[in-house]
PDB file of C-alpha atoms and ligand atoms in Angstrom:
ATOM      1  CA  UNK G   1      -0.829  -9.165 -18.088  1.00  0.00           C
ATOM      2  CA  UNK G   2       0.437 -10.155 -14.640  1.00  0.00           C
ATOM      3  CA  UNK G   3       1.570  -6.574 -14.057  1.00  0.00           C
ATOM      4  CA  UNK G   4      -1.942  -5.377 -14.844  1.00  0.00           C
ATOM      5  CA  UNK G   5      -3.534  -7.848 -12.407  1.00  0.00           C
ATOM      6  CA  UNK G   6      -1.176  -6.869  -9.632  1.00  0.00           C
ATOM      7  CA  UNK G   7      -1.857  -3.184  -9.980  1.00  0.00           C
ATOM      8  CA  UNK G   8      -5.628  -3.719  -9.782  1.00  0.00           C
ATOM      9  CA  UNK G   9      -5.132  -5.933  -6.736  1.00  0.00           C
ATOM     10  CA  UNK G  10      -2.868  -3.401  -5.080  1.00  0.00           C
ATOM     11  CA  UNK G  11      -5.408  -0.632  -5.602  1.00  0.00           C
ATOM     12  CA  UNK G  12      -8.267  -2.645  -4.219  1.00  0.00           C
ATOM     13  CA  UNK G  13      -6.208  -3.702  -1.155  1.00  0.00           C
ATOM     14  CA  UNK G  14      -5.313  -0.089  -0.594  1.00  0.00           C
ATOM     15  CA  UNK G  15      -8.998   0.857  -0.752  1.00  0.00           C
ATOM     16  CA  UNK G  16      -9.857  -1.983   1.605  1.00  0.00           C
ATOM     17  CA  UNK G  17      -7.302  -0.739   4.153  1.00  0.00           C
ATOM     18  CA  UNK G  18      -8.835   2.709   4.105  1.00  0.00           C
ATOM     19  CA  UNK G  19     -12.344   1.326   4.556  1.00  0.00           C
ATOM     20  CA  UNK G  20     -11.104  -0.803   7.513  1.00  0.00           C
ATOM     21  CA  UNK G  21      -9.586   2.295   9.136  1.00  0.00           C
ATOM     22  CA  UNK G  22     -12.872   4.170   8.756  1.00  0.00           C
ATOM     23  CA  UNK G  23     -14.704   1.223  10.315  1.00  0.00           C
ATOM     24  CA  UNK G  24     -12.349   1.168  13.250  1.00  0.00           C
ATOM     25  CA  UNK G  25     -12.916   4.868  13.881  1.00  0.00           C
ATOM     26  CA  UNK G  26     -16.662   4.444  13.568  1.00  0.00           C
ATOM     27  CA  UNK G  27     -16.702   1.466  15.988  1.00  0.00           C
ATOM     28  CA  UNK G  28     -14.666   3.461  18.509  1.00  0.00           C
ATOM     29  CA  UNK G  29     -17.101   6.368  18.194  1.00  0.00           C
ATOM     30  CA  UNK G  30     -20.041   3.968  18.681  1.00  0.00           C
ATOM     31  CA  UNK G  31     -18.489   2.398  21.774  1.00  0.00           C
ATOM     32  CA  UNK G  32     -17.875   5.847  23.258  1.00  0.00           C
ATOM     33  CA  UNK G  33     -21.418   6.949  22.505  1.00  0.00           C
ATOM     34  CA  UNK G  34     -22.796   3.663  23.933  1.00  0.00           C
ATOM     35  CA  UNK G  35     -20.838   4.267  27.099  1.00  0.00           C
ATOM     36  CA  UNK G  36     -22.295   7.746  27.389  1.00  0.00           C
ATOM     37  CA  UNK G  37     -25.873   6.375  27.032  1.00  0.00           C
ATOM     38  CA  UNK G  38     -25.100   3.687  29.655  1.00  0.00           C
ATOM     39  CA  UNK G  39     -23.906   6.364  32.034  1.00  0.00           C
ATOM     40  CA  UNK G  40     -27.062   8.442  31.698  1.00  0.00           C
ATOM     41  CA  UNK G  41     -29.805   5.781  31.552  1.00  0.00           C
ATOM     42  CA  UNK G  42     -28.301   2.875  33.429  1.00  0.00           C
ATOM     43  CA  UNK G  43     -28.674   0.426  30.533  1.00  0.00           C
ATOM     44  CA  UNK G  44     -26.623  -0.344  27.461  1.00  0.00           C
ATOM     45  CA  UNK G  45     -28.039   1.106  24.288  1.00  0.00           C
ATOM     46  CA  UNK G  46     -25.894   1.933  21.287  1.00  0.00           C
ATOM     47  CA  UNK G  47     -28.484   3.825  19.279  1.00  0.00           C
ATOM     48  CA  UNK G  48     -26.560   5.642  16.628  1.00  0.00           C
ATOM     49  CA  UNK G  49     -28.117   8.858  15.391  1.00  0.00           C
ATOM     50  CA  UNK G  50     -28.727   8.909  11.681  1.00  0.00           C
ATOM     51  CA  UNK G  51     -25.840  11.273  10.850  1.00  0.00           C
ATOM     52  CA  UNK G  52     -23.384   8.918  12.540  1.00  0.00           C
ATOM     53  CA  UNK G  53     -24.645   6.084  10.400  1.00  0.00           C
ATOM     54  CA  UNK G  54     -23.268   7.950   7.405  1.00  0.00           C
ATOM     55  CA  UNK G  55     -19.740   7.442   8.776  1.00  0.00           C
ATOM     56  CA  UNK G  56     -20.249   3.788   9.645  1.00  0.00           C
ATOM     57  CA  UNK G  57     -21.046   2.866   6.053  1.00  0.00           C
ATOM     58  CA  UNK G  58     -18.231   4.258   3.897  1.00  0.00           C
ATOM     59  CA  UNK G  59     -18.597   3.529   0.235  1.00  0.00           C
ATOM     60  CA  UNK G  60     -16.572   0.648  -0.987  1.00  0.00           C
ATOM     61  CA  UNK G  61     -16.248  -1.080  -4.300  1.00  0.00           C
ATOM     62  CA  UNK G  62     -18.621  -3.982  -4.516  1.00  0.00           C
ATOM     63  CA  UNK G  63     -16.186  -6.381  -6.113  1.00  0.00           C
ATOM     64  CA  UNK G  64     -13.507  -8.119  -4.072  1.00  0.00           C
ATOM     65  CA  UNK G  65     -11.078  -8.437  -6.903  1.00  0.00           C
ATOM     66  CA  UNK G  66      -8.717 -11.389  -6.843  1.00  0.00           C
ATOM     67  CA  UNK G  67      -5.933 -10.013  -9.002  1.00  0.00           C
ATOM     68  CA  UNK G  68      -6.698 -12.290 -11.974  1.00  0.00           C
ATOM     69  CA  UNK G  69      -8.867  -9.604 -13.608  1.00  0.00           C
ATOM     70  CA  UNK G  70      -7.799  -7.790 -16.739  1.00  0.00           C
ATOM     71  CA  UNK G  71     -10.641  -5.298 -16.483  1.00  0.00           C
ATOM     72  CA  UNK G  72     -13.414  -4.385 -14.069  1.00  0.00           C
ATOM     73  CA  UNK G  73     -16.606  -2.634 -15.155  1.00  0.00           C
ATOM     74  CA  UNK G  74     -18.617  -1.053 -12.310  1.00  0.00           C
ATOM     75  CA  UNK G  75     -22.211  -0.043 -12.991  1.00  0.00           C
ATOM     76  CA  UNK G  76     -22.537   2.354 -10.074  1.00  0.00           C
ATOM     77  CA  UNK G  77     -26.003   2.648  -8.574  1.00  0.00           C
ATOM     78  CA  UNK G  78     -26.881   6.320  -9.063  1.00  0.00           C
ATOM     79  CA  UNK G  79     -30.721   5.873  -8.949  1.00  0.00           C
ATOM     80  CA  UNK G  80     -32.352   7.045 -12.170  1.00  0.00           C
ATOM     81  CA  UNK G  81     -29.256   7.770 -14.276  1.00  0.00           C
ATOM     82  CA  UNK G  82     -26.069   6.200 -15.561  1.00  0.00           C
ATOM     83  CA  UNK G  83     -22.546   5.977 -14.217  1.00  0.00           C
ATOM     84  CA  UNK G  84     -20.044   3.346 -15.285  1.00  0.00           C
ATOM     85  CA  UNK G  85     -16.422   3.037 -14.135  1.00  0.00           C
ATOM     86  CA  UNK G  86     -13.995   0.985 -16.223  1.00  0.00           C
ATOM     87  CA  UNK G  87     -10.653  -0.054 -14.716  1.00  0.00           C
ATOM     88  CA  UNK G  88      -7.990  -1.810 -16.742  1.00  0.00           C
ATOM     89  CA  UNK G  89      -4.339  -1.883 -15.636  1.00  0.00           C
ATOM     90  CA  UNK G  90      -3.491   1.619 -14.476  1.00  0.00           C
ATOM     91  CA  UNK G  91      -6.226   3.149 -16.596  1.00  0.00           C
ATOM     92  CA  UNK G  92      -9.600   4.350 -15.395  1.00  0.00           C
ATOM     93  CA  UNK G  93     -12.496   5.631 -17.498  1.00  0.00           C
ATOM     94  CA  UNK G  94     -15.744   7.049 -16.294  1.00  0.00           C
ATOM     95  CA  UNK G  95     -18.881   7.091 -18.460  1.00  0.00           C
ATOM     96  CA  UNK G  96     -21.391   9.624 -16.999  1.00  0.00           C
ATOM     97  CA  UNK G  97     -21.997  10.379 -13.314  1.00  0.00           C
ATOM     98  CA  UNK G  98     -25.746  10.443 -12.729  1.00  0.00           C
ATOM     99  CA  UNK G  99     -27.752  13.447 -11.559  1.00  0.00           C
ATOM    100  CA  UNK G 100     -26.122  16.361  -9.735  1.00  0.00           C
ATOM    101  CA  UNK G 101     -27.001  14.932  -6.319  1.00  0.00           C
ATOM    102  CA  UNK G 102     -25.139  11.702  -7.168  1.00  0.00           C
ATOM    103  CA  UNK G 103     -21.825  13.385  -7.980  1.00  0.00           C
ATOM    104  CA  UNK G 104     -20.365  13.049  -4.516  1.00  0.00           C
ATOM    105  CA  UNK G 105     -21.452   9.395  -4.277  1.00  0.00           C
ATOM    106  CA  UNK G 106     -19.680   8.663  -7.526  1.00  0.00           C
ATOM    107  CA  UNK G 107     -16.530  10.469  -6.234  1.00  0.00           C
ATOM    108  CA  UNK G 108     -16.606   8.421  -3.020  1.00  0.00           C
ATOM    109  CA  UNK G 109     -16.998   5.174  -5.012  1.00  0.00           C
ATOM    110  CA  UNK G 110     -14.069   6.097  -7.276  1.00  0.00           C
ATOM    111  CA  UNK G 111     -11.854   6.881  -4.304  1.00  0.00           C
ATOM    112  CA  UNK G 112     -12.765   3.602  -2.622  1.00  0.00           C
ATOM    113  CA  UNK G 113     -12.001   1.755  -5.839  1.00  0.00           C
ATOM    114  CA  UNK G 114      -8.532   3.256  -5.755  1.00  0.00           C
ATOM    115  CA  UNK G 115      -9.016   5.649  -8.642  1.00  0.00           C
ATOM    116  CA  UNK G 116      -6.612   8.577  -8.393  1.00  0.00           C
ATOM    117  CA  UNK G 117      -7.025  10.008 -11.822  1.00  0.00           C
ATOM    118  CA  UNK G 118      -9.266   9.474 -14.811  1.00  0.00           C
ATOM    119  CA  UNK G 119      -7.678   8.939 -18.237  1.00  0.00           C
ATOM    120  CA  UNK G 120     -10.957   9.573 -19.924  1.00  0.00           C
ATOM    121  CA  UNK G 121     -14.378  10.866 -18.957  1.00  0.00           C
ATOM    122  CA  UNK G 122     -17.198  10.280 -21.400  1.00  0.00           C
ATOM    123  CA  UNK G 123     -20.290  12.547 -21.165  1.00  0.00           C
ATOM    124  CA  UNK G 124     -22.569  10.422 -23.326  1.00  0.00           C
ATOM    125  CA  UNK G 125     -25.095  13.186 -23.931  1.00  0.00           C
ATOM    126  CA  UNK G 126     -26.092  16.395 -22.157  1.00  0.00           C
ATOM    127  CA  UNK G 127     -29.052  15.234 -20.040  1.00  0.00           C
ATOM    128  CA  UNK G 128     -28.961  15.793 -16.301  1.00  0.00           C
ATOM    129  CA  UNK G 129     -29.182  12.114 -15.317  1.00  0.00           C
ATOM    130  CA  UNK G 130     -25.833  11.549 -17.123  1.00  0.00           C
ATOM    131  CA  UNK G 131     -23.847  14.765 -16.769  1.00  0.00           C
ATOM    132  CA  UNK G 132     -25.293  16.215 -13.540  1.00  0.00           C
ATOM    133  CA  UNK G 133     -22.710  14.592 -11.289  1.00  0.00           C
ATOM    134  CA  UNK G 134     -19.737  15.127 -13.627  1.00  0.00           C
ATOM    135  CA  UNK G 135     -18.632  18.574 -12.311  1.00  0.00           C
ATOM    136  CA  UNK G 136     -18.046  17.060  -8.867  1.00  0.00           C
ATOM    137  CA  UNK G 137     -15.871  14.355 -10.431  1.00  0.00           C
ATOM    138  CA  UNK G 138     -14.000  16.773 -12.651  1.00  0.00           C
ATOM    139  CA  UNK G 139     -13.266  19.047  -9.682  1.00  0.00           C
ATOM    140  CA  UNK G 140     -12.027  16.190  -7.477  1.00  0.00           C
ATOM    141  CA  UNK G 141     -10.024  14.059  -9.885  1.00  0.00           C
ATOM    142  CA  UNK G 142      -7.406  14.971 -12.457  1.00  0.00           C
ATOM    143  CA  UNK G 143      -8.978  14.196 -15.866  1.00  0.00           C
ATOM    144  CA  UNK G 144      -6.801  13.725 -18.962  1.00  0.00           C
ATOM    145  CA  UNK G 145      -9.564  14.105 -21.542  1.00  0.00           C
ATOM    146  CA  UNK G 146     -13.299  14.509 -21.822  1.00  0.00           C
ATOM    147  CA  UNK G 147     -15.176  12.947 -24.725  1.00  0.00           C
ATOM    148  CA  UNK G 148     -18.614  14.212 -25.673  1.00  0.00           C
ATOM    149  CA  UNK G 149     -20.808  14.441 -28.743  1.00  0.00           C
ATOM    150  CA  UNK G 150     -20.325  17.430 -31.025  1.00  0.00           C
ATOM    151  CA  UNK G 151     -23.612  19.253 -31.110  1.00  0.00           C
ATOM    152  CA  UNK G 152     -24.860  21.687 -33.741  1.00  0.00           C
ATOM    153  CA  UNK G 153     -25.516  25.153 -32.257  1.00  0.00           C
ATOM    154  CA  UNK G 154     -29.272  24.692 -32.243  1.00  0.00           C
ATOM    155  CA  UNK G 155     -28.975  21.589 -30.091  1.00  0.00           C
ATOM    156  CA  UNK G 156     -26.604  22.951 -27.460  1.00  0.00           C
ATOM    157  CA  UNK G 157     -28.603  22.940 -24.206  1.00  0.00           C
ATOM    158  CA  UNK G 158     -29.150  26.109 -22.302  1.00  0.00           C
ATOM    159  CA  UNK G 159     -29.774  24.201 -19.051  1.00  0.00           C
ATOM    160  CA  UNK G 160     -28.031  25.140 -15.797  1.00  0.00           C
ATOM    161  CA  UNK G 161     -26.673  21.554 -15.532  1.00  0.00           C
ATOM    162  CA  UNK G 162     -24.981  21.775 -18.914  1.00  0.00           C
ATOM    163  CA  UNK G 163     -23.608  25.280 -18.157  1.00  0.00           C
ATOM    164  CA  UNK G 164     -22.135  23.980 -14.930  1.00  0.00           C
ATOM    165  CA  UNK G 165     -20.370  21.171 -16.761  1.00  0.00           C
ATOM    166  CA  UNK G 166     -18.951  23.520 -19.395  1.00  0.00           C
ATOM    167  CA  UNK G 167     -17.724  25.870 -16.665  1.00  0.00           C
ATOM    168  CA  UNK G 168     -15.981  23.199 -14.686  1.00  0.00           C
ATOM    169  CA  UNK G 169     -14.379  21.692 -17.797  1.00  0.00           C
ATOM    170  CA  UNK G 170     -13.065  25.162 -18.702  1.00  0.00           C
ATOM    171  CA  UNK G 171     -11.993  25.891 -15.133  1.00  0.00           C
ATOM    172  CA  UNK G 172     -10.006  22.631 -14.926  1.00  0.00           C
ATOM    173  CA  UNK G 173      -8.714  23.186 -18.439  1.00  0.00           C
ATOM    174  CA  UNK G 174      -9.583  19.671 -19.555  1.00  0.00           C
ATOM    175  CA  UNK G 175      -9.099  18.971 -23.282  1.00  0.00           C
ATOM    176  CA  UNK G 176     -12.463  18.160 -24.895  1.00  0.00           C
ATOM    177  CA  UNK G 177     -12.703  15.728 -27.794  1.00  0.00           C
ATOM    178  CA  UNK G 178     -15.708  15.439 -30.101  1.00  0.00           C
ATOM    179  CA  UNK G 179     -16.732  11.798 -30.228  1.00  0.00           C
ATOM    180  CA  UNK G 180     -16.769  10.060 -33.576  1.00  0.00           C
ATOM    181  CA  UNK G 181     -17.129   6.482 -34.607  1.00  0.00           C
ATOM    182  CA  UNK G 182     -13.862   4.612 -34.993  1.00  0.00           C
ATOM    183  CA  UNK G 183     -11.905   6.348 -32.218  1.00  0.00           C
ATOM    184  CA  UNK G 184      -9.900   3.871 -30.189  1.00  0.00           C
ATOM    185  CA  UNK G 185      -8.569   4.154 -26.665  1.00  0.00           C
ATOM    186  CA  UNK G 186      -6.161   1.336 -25.780  1.00  0.00           C
ATOM    187  CA  UNK G 187      -6.430   1.072 -21.971  1.00  0.00           C
ATOM    188  CA  UNK G 188      -4.100  -1.863 -21.177  1.00  0.00           C
ATOM    189  CA  UNK G 189      -2.647  -4.924 -22.792  1.00  0.00           C
ATOM    190  CA  UNK G 190      -5.497  -6.561 -24.689  1.00  0.00           C
ATOM    191  CA  UNK G 191      -8.030  -3.981 -23.481  1.00  0.00           C
ATOM    192  CA  UNK G 192      -9.397  -1.330 -25.826  1.00  0.00           C
ATOM    193  CA  UNK G 193     -12.364   1.014 -25.846  1.00  0.00           C
ATOM    194  CA  UNK G 194     -13.821   1.846 -29.267  1.00  0.00           C
ATOM    195  CA  UNK G 195     -16.304   4.564 -30.110  1.00  0.00           C
ATOM    196  CA  UNK G 196     -19.194   3.288 -32.341  1.00  0.00           C
ATOM    197  CA  UNK G 197     -21.523   6.320 -32.342  1.00  0.00           C
ATOM    198  CA  UNK G 198     -22.566   9.060 -32.960  1.00  0.00           C
ATOM    199  CA  UNK G 199     -22.628   8.124 -36.605  1.00  0.00           C
ATOM    200  CA  UNK G 200     -24.902  10.700 -38.212  1.00  0.00           C
ATOM    201  CA  UNK G 201     -26.645  13.941 -37.244  1.00  0.00           C
ATOM    202  CA  UNK G 202     -29.580  13.314 -34.922  1.00  0.00           C
ATOM    203  CA  UNK G 203     -32.380  15.549 -33.797  1.00  0.00           C
ATOM    204  CA  UNK G 204     -32.960  13.999 -30.354  1.00  0.00           C
ATOM    205  CA  UNK G 205     -30.387  14.488 -27.609  1.00  0.00           C
ATOM    206  CA  UNK G 206     -30.708  10.846 -26.540  1.00  0.00           C
ATOM    207  CA  UNK G 207     -29.599   9.806 -30.010  1.00  0.00           C
ATOM    208  CA  UNK G 208     -26.410  11.829 -29.957  1.00  0.00           C
ATOM    209  CA  UNK G 209     -25.239   9.487 -27.145  1.00  0.00           C
ATOM    210  CA  UNK G 210     -21.717   8.262 -27.333  1.00  0.00           C
ATOM    211  CA  UNK G 211     -21.933   4.484 -27.838  1.00  0.00           C
ATOM    212  CA  UNK G 212     -18.790   2.528 -27.209  1.00  0.00           C
ATOM    213  CA  UNK G 213     -17.511  -1.032 -26.948  1.00  0.00           C
ATOM    214  CA  UNK G 214     -14.919  -2.324 -24.521  1.00  0.00           C
ATOM    215  CA  UNK G 215     -12.914  -5.293 -25.751  1.00  0.00           C
ATOM    216  CA  UNK G 216     -11.050  -7.240 -23.126  1.00  0.00           C
ATOM    217  CA  UNK G 217      -9.466 -10.293 -24.666  1.00  0.00           C
ATOM    218  CA  UNK G 218     -12.374 -12.495 -25.760  1.00  0.00           C
ATOM    219  CA  UNK G 219     -14.898 -10.502 -23.763  1.00  0.00           C
ATOM    220  CA  UNK G 220     -16.813  -7.446 -25.002  1.00  0.00           C
ATOM    221  CA  UNK G 221     -19.034  -4.924 -23.307  1.00  0.00           C
ATOM    222  CA  UNK G 222     -21.356  -2.546 -25.236  1.00  0.00           C
ATOM    223  CA  UNK G 223     -22.357   0.766 -23.625  1.00  0.00           C
ATOM    224  CA  UNK G 224     -25.308   2.471 -25.307  1.00  0.00           C
ATOM    225  CA  UNK G 225     -25.952   5.583 -23.254  1.00  0.00           C
ATOM    226  CA  UNK G 226     -29.557   6.635 -23.990  1.00  0.00           C
ATOM    227  CA  UNK G 227     -29.369   5.743 -27.670  1.00  0.00           C
ATOM    228  CA  UNK G 228     -32.707   4.723 -29.134  1.00  0.00           C
ATOM    229  CA  UNK G 229     -33.880   2.538 -32.005  1.00  0.00           C
ATOM    230  CA  UNK G 230     -32.782   4.930 -34.860  1.00  0.00           C
ATOM    231  CA  UNK G 231     -29.198   4.711 -33.556  1.00  0.00           C
ATOM    232  CA  UNK G 232     -29.439   0.974 -33.201  1.00  0.00           C
ATOM    233  CA  UNK G 233     -30.569   0.768 -36.853  1.00  0.00           C
ATOM    234  CA  UNK G 234     -27.757   3.067 -37.953  1.00  0.00           C
ATOM    235  CA  UNK G 235     -25.255   0.904 -36.121  1.00  0.00           C
ATOM    236  CA  UNK G 236     -26.620  -2.242 -37.822  1.00  0.00           C
ATOM    237  CA  UNK G 237     -26.542  -0.467 -41.236  1.00  0.00           C
ATOM    238  CA  UNK G 238     -22.971   0.672 -40.669  1.00  0.00           C
ATOM    239  CA  UNK G 239     -21.905  -2.887 -40.007  1.00  0.00           C
ATOM    240  CA  UNK G 240     -20.331  -1.733 -36.739  1.00  0.00           C
ATOM    241  CA  UNK G 241     -19.079  -4.588 -34.561  1.00  0.00           C
ATOM    242  CA  UNK G 242     -21.835  -4.618 -31.934  1.00  0.00           C
ATOM    243  CA  UNK G 243     -21.623  -8.239 -30.796  1.00  0.00           C
ATOM    244  CA  UNK G 244     -20.910  -8.282 -27.034  1.00  0.00           C
ATOM    245  CA  UNK G 245     -21.421 -10.552 -24.084  1.00  0.00           C
ATOM    246  CA  UNK G 246     -22.502  -7.645 -21.927  1.00  0.00           C
ATOM    247  CA  UNK G 247     -24.970  -4.976 -22.993  1.00  0.00           C
ATOM    248  CA  UNK G 248     -25.643  -1.852 -21.002  1.00  0.00           C
ATOM    249  CA  UNK G 249     -29.195  -1.532 -22.259  1.00  0.00           C
ATOM    250  CA  UNK G 250     -29.923   1.835 -23.941  1.00  0.00           C
ATOM    251  CA  UNK G 251     -31.985   4.495 -22.186  1.00  0.00           C
ATOM    252  CA  UNK G 252     -32.437   2.750 -18.845  1.00  0.00           C
ATOM    253  CA  UNK G 253     -34.351  -0.167 -20.352  1.00  0.00           C
ATOM    254  CA  UNK G 254     -36.849   2.038 -22.157  1.00  0.00           C
ATOM    255  CA  UNK G 255     -38.942   0.502 -24.909  1.00  0.00           C
ATOM    256  CA  UNK G 256     -37.470   3.180 -27.208  1.00  0.00           C
ATOM    257  CA  UNK G 257     -34.330   1.061 -27.250  1.00  0.00           C
ATOM    258  CA  UNK G 258     -33.084  -2.570 -27.250  1.00  0.00           C
ATOM    259  CA  UNK G 259     -35.081  -3.491 -30.339  1.00  0.00           C
ATOM    260  CA  UNK G 260     -35.320  -7.203 -31.204  1.00  0.00           C
ATOM    261  CA  UNK G 261     -33.059  -6.764 -34.273  1.00  0.00           C
ATOM    262  CA  UNK G 262     -30.423  -5.008 -32.213  1.00  0.00           C
ATOM    263  CA  UNK G 263     -30.539  -7.577 -29.440  1.00  0.00           C
ATOM    264  CA  UNK G 264     -30.140 -10.331 -32.021  1.00  0.00           C
ATOM    265  CA  UNK G 265     -27.086  -8.619 -33.483  1.00  0.00           C
ATOM    266  CA  UNK G 266     -25.473  -7.912 -30.067  1.00  0.00           C
ATOM    267  CA  UNK G 267     -26.447 -11.336 -28.803  1.00  0.00           C
ATOM    268  CA  UNK G 268     -25.530 -10.598 -25.185  1.00  0.00           C
ATOM    269  CA  UNK G 269     -25.574 -13.135 -22.364  1.00  0.00           C
ATOM    270  CA  UNK G 270     -25.818 -10.392 -19.781  1.00  0.00           C
ATOM    271  CA  UNK G 271     -27.720  -7.110 -19.882  1.00  0.00           C
ATOM    272  CA  UNK G 272     -27.323  -4.390 -17.254  1.00  0.00           C
ATOM    273  CA  UNK G 273     -30.074  -1.824 -16.789  1.00  0.00           C
ATOM    274  CA  UNK G 274     -29.255   1.332 -14.884  1.00  0.00           C
ATOM    275  CA  UNK G 275     -32.416   2.856 -13.388  1.00  0.00           C
ATOM    276  CA  UNK G 276     -33.898   4.083 -10.140  1.00  0.00           C
ATOM    277  CA  UNK G 277     -36.360   2.342  -7.868  1.00  0.00           C
ATOM    278  CA  UNK G 278     -39.948   3.390  -8.674  1.00  0.00           C
ATOM    279  CA  UNK G 279     -38.773   5.891 -11.316  1.00  0.00           C
ATOM    280  CA  UNK G 280     -41.336   8.128 -13.007  1.00  0.00           C
ATOM    281  CA  UNK G 281     -40.729   6.630 -16.445  1.00  0.00           C
ATOM    282  CA  UNK G 282     -41.591   3.026 -15.581  1.00  0.00           C
ATOM    283  CA  UNK G 283     -38.049   1.951 -16.603  1.00  0.00           C
ATOM    284  CA  UNK G 284     -37.226  -0.779 -17.381  1.00  0.00           C
ATOM    285  CA  UNK G 285     -40.196  -1.308 -19.666  1.00  0.00           C
ATOM    286  CA  UNK G 286     -41.935  -4.702 -19.628  1.00  0.00           C
ATOM    287  CA  UNK G 287     -41.438  -5.111 -23.415  1.00  0.00           C
ATOM    288  CA  UNK G 288     -37.674  -4.787 -23.082  1.00  0.00           C
ATOM    289  CA  UNK G 289     -37.536  -7.303 -20.183  1.00  0.00           C
ATOM    290  CA  UNK G 290     -39.663  -9.670 -22.319  1.00  0.00           C
ATOM    291  CA  UNK G 291     -37.367  -9.302 -25.312  1.00  0.00           C
ATOM    292  CA  UNK G 292     -34.362 -10.014 -23.093  1.00  0.00           C
ATOM    293  CA  UNK G 293     -35.988 -12.976 -21.407  1.00  0.00           C
ATOM    294  CA  UNK G 294     -37.063 -14.436 -24.795  1.00  0.00           C
ATOM    295  CA  UNK G 295     -33.366 -14.430 -25.687  1.00  0.00           C
ATOM    296  CA  UNK G 296     -32.339 -15.973 -22.342  1.00  0.00           C
ATOM    297  CA  UNK G 297     -30.286 -12.909 -21.386  1.00  0.00           C
ATOM    298  CA  UNK G 298     -29.469 -12.615 -17.686  1.00  0.00           C
ATOM    299  CA  UNK G 299     -30.530  -9.150 -16.471  1.00  0.00           C
ATOM    300  CA  UNK G 300     -28.986  -7.135 -13.702  1.00  0.00           C
ATOM    301  CA  UNK G 301     -30.715  -3.913 -12.593  1.00  0.00           C
ATOM    302  CA  UNK G 302     -29.212  -1.253 -10.401  1.00  0.00           C
ATOM    303  CA  UNK G 303     -32.686  -0.527  -8.928  1.00  0.00           C
ATOM    304  CA  UNK G 304     -32.774  -4.102  -7.554  1.00  0.00           C
ATOM    305  CA  UNK G 305     -29.165  -5.226  -7.451  1.00  0.00           C
ATOM    306  CA  UNK G 306     -27.528  -1.953  -6.431  1.00  0.00           C
ATOM    307  CA  UNK G 307     -24.069  -1.432  -7.894  1.00  0.00           C
ATOM    308  CA  UNK G 308     -23.184  -4.237 -10.326  1.00  0.00           C
ATOM    309  CA  UNK G 309     -19.536  -5.125 -10.956  1.00  0.00           C
ATOM    310  CA  UNK G 310     -18.436  -7.304 -13.857  1.00  0.00           C
ATOM    311  CA  UNK G 311     -14.863  -8.446 -14.029  1.00  0.00           C
ATOM    312  CA  UNK G 312     -13.125 -10.062 -16.995  1.00  0.00           C
ATOM    313  CA  UNK G 313      -9.960 -12.081 -17.105  1.00  0.00           C
ATOM    314  CA  UNK G 314     -10.076 -11.880 -20.886  1.00  0.00           C
ATOM    315  CA  UNK G 315     -11.833 -15.235 -21.172  1.00  0.00           C
ATOM    316  CA  UNK G 316     -14.811 -15.206 -18.832  1.00  0.00           C
ATOM    317  CA  UNK G 317     -16.857 -12.689 -16.911  1.00  0.00           C
ATOM    318  CA  UNK G 318     -17.677 -12.794 -13.188  1.00  0.00           C
ATOM    319  CA  UNK G 319     -20.494 -10.782 -11.683  1.00  0.00           C
ATOM    320  CA  UNK G 320     -20.846  -9.296  -8.197  1.00  0.00           C
ATOM    321  CA  UNK G 321     -23.794  -7.249  -7.058  1.00  0.00           C
ATOM    322  CA  UNK G 322     -24.210  -4.986  -4.031  1.00  0.00           C
ATOM    323  CA  UNK G 323     -27.269  -6.870  -2.813  1.00  0.00           C
ATOM    324  CA  UNK G 324     -26.619 -10.400  -3.989  1.00  0.00           C
ATOM    325  CA  UNK G 325     -22.952 -11.133  -3.734  1.00  0.00           C
ATOM    326  CA  UNK G 326     -21.030 -13.083  -6.325  1.00  0.00           C
ATOM    327  CA  UNK G 327     -22.324 -15.170  -9.214  1.00  0.00           C
TER     328      UNK G 327
HETATM  329 ZN1  LIG W 401     -30.808   8.869 -19.208  1.00  0.00          ZN
END
C-alpha cells in the first residue's frame, strides 16, 4: 500500500516540476515582452496577447495529492461530454475523452497527471461526446487494451467520428475487448474495476454504455456512461452490486437516467455530473437534481466546478475541484 502511495506522489511531484518549469519560462517571456513595451511607450505595461496566455496556463492536475491516496478519480472538464481518469498505483485507466476538440486537452491533463501509458481505455459507447477525443489519446499514449461494447452490425455507427476511432485503434494495433458484465481489472492492491453492463441487447446506443464500478478498499465509485433507465432496471434485476459512495450520474444528469429506484439502490453520498455550461440539452435536468437533493446527495458538476478530483485512501474520500479547492 505504501509503495502505491509513493508512486502516485512521485508522479504528481514530477508533474508539478514540469508545470513550474513552464511557468518560469512564461514569466521570463512576460518580463521580456513587458520590457519591450516599456521601451516603446515609456510606461510599464505587461499586456500579454491572447496566444501567450495559452502558455502561461499549462494544464495541471487539480488535486495536490499527499501520497496517502490509494486511488484518484479525475472527472476531467471536457464541456458537454465525459472523460474520467482513474489512477491507482502504477495503473491508469481512461473512460472516454469528450468530443474531438477536447482530445488534446485530455492528453495535456494526462501528461500533467504523470500518466505515461494507459493500461485500459474504455470507450463507453460510440457517441461523439465520449469517443471524439479518444484518437488523440490513443495516438499519444501507449494503450494496453481498449474496452468497448460489442455492437450488432445494424447498430455499428457509420459516423466519421467512429470511423476515425476504429482507424486509430487499428493503426496503433491496440487489442480490443468486447465488454461484458463480470469482467474484472485489478489495478492495484485493494483496487479493482468491475464491468457491470452491458447486460442484454439494447436498441439505443446510450444503453449499450459500459457501466463499471471501481472498488478501492471500503470506497466504491459507479460510472454509468450514458446508460438510461432501462439499463438501471436491468442492473437492479440482475442483482449487480451497484451500491457506491460516488455515482457518475448517467447521461450527463439527464432525466432519462438516475431514476429514484436506482438512486436508492446505489445510495451515493456524492454524485458527479459531467456536462457543459449552457448545453443545448438542458443537462443536468431539474428532476435529477431534485431526486439527488431529496436524498441529501452532494453534487459536483463539471460545468460549475470544472475538473473534479476525488481521492480515496481506501476508507474515506476527499474532493478537490478546479474552481473551489478542497473539501
Ligand atoms: Zn453523452
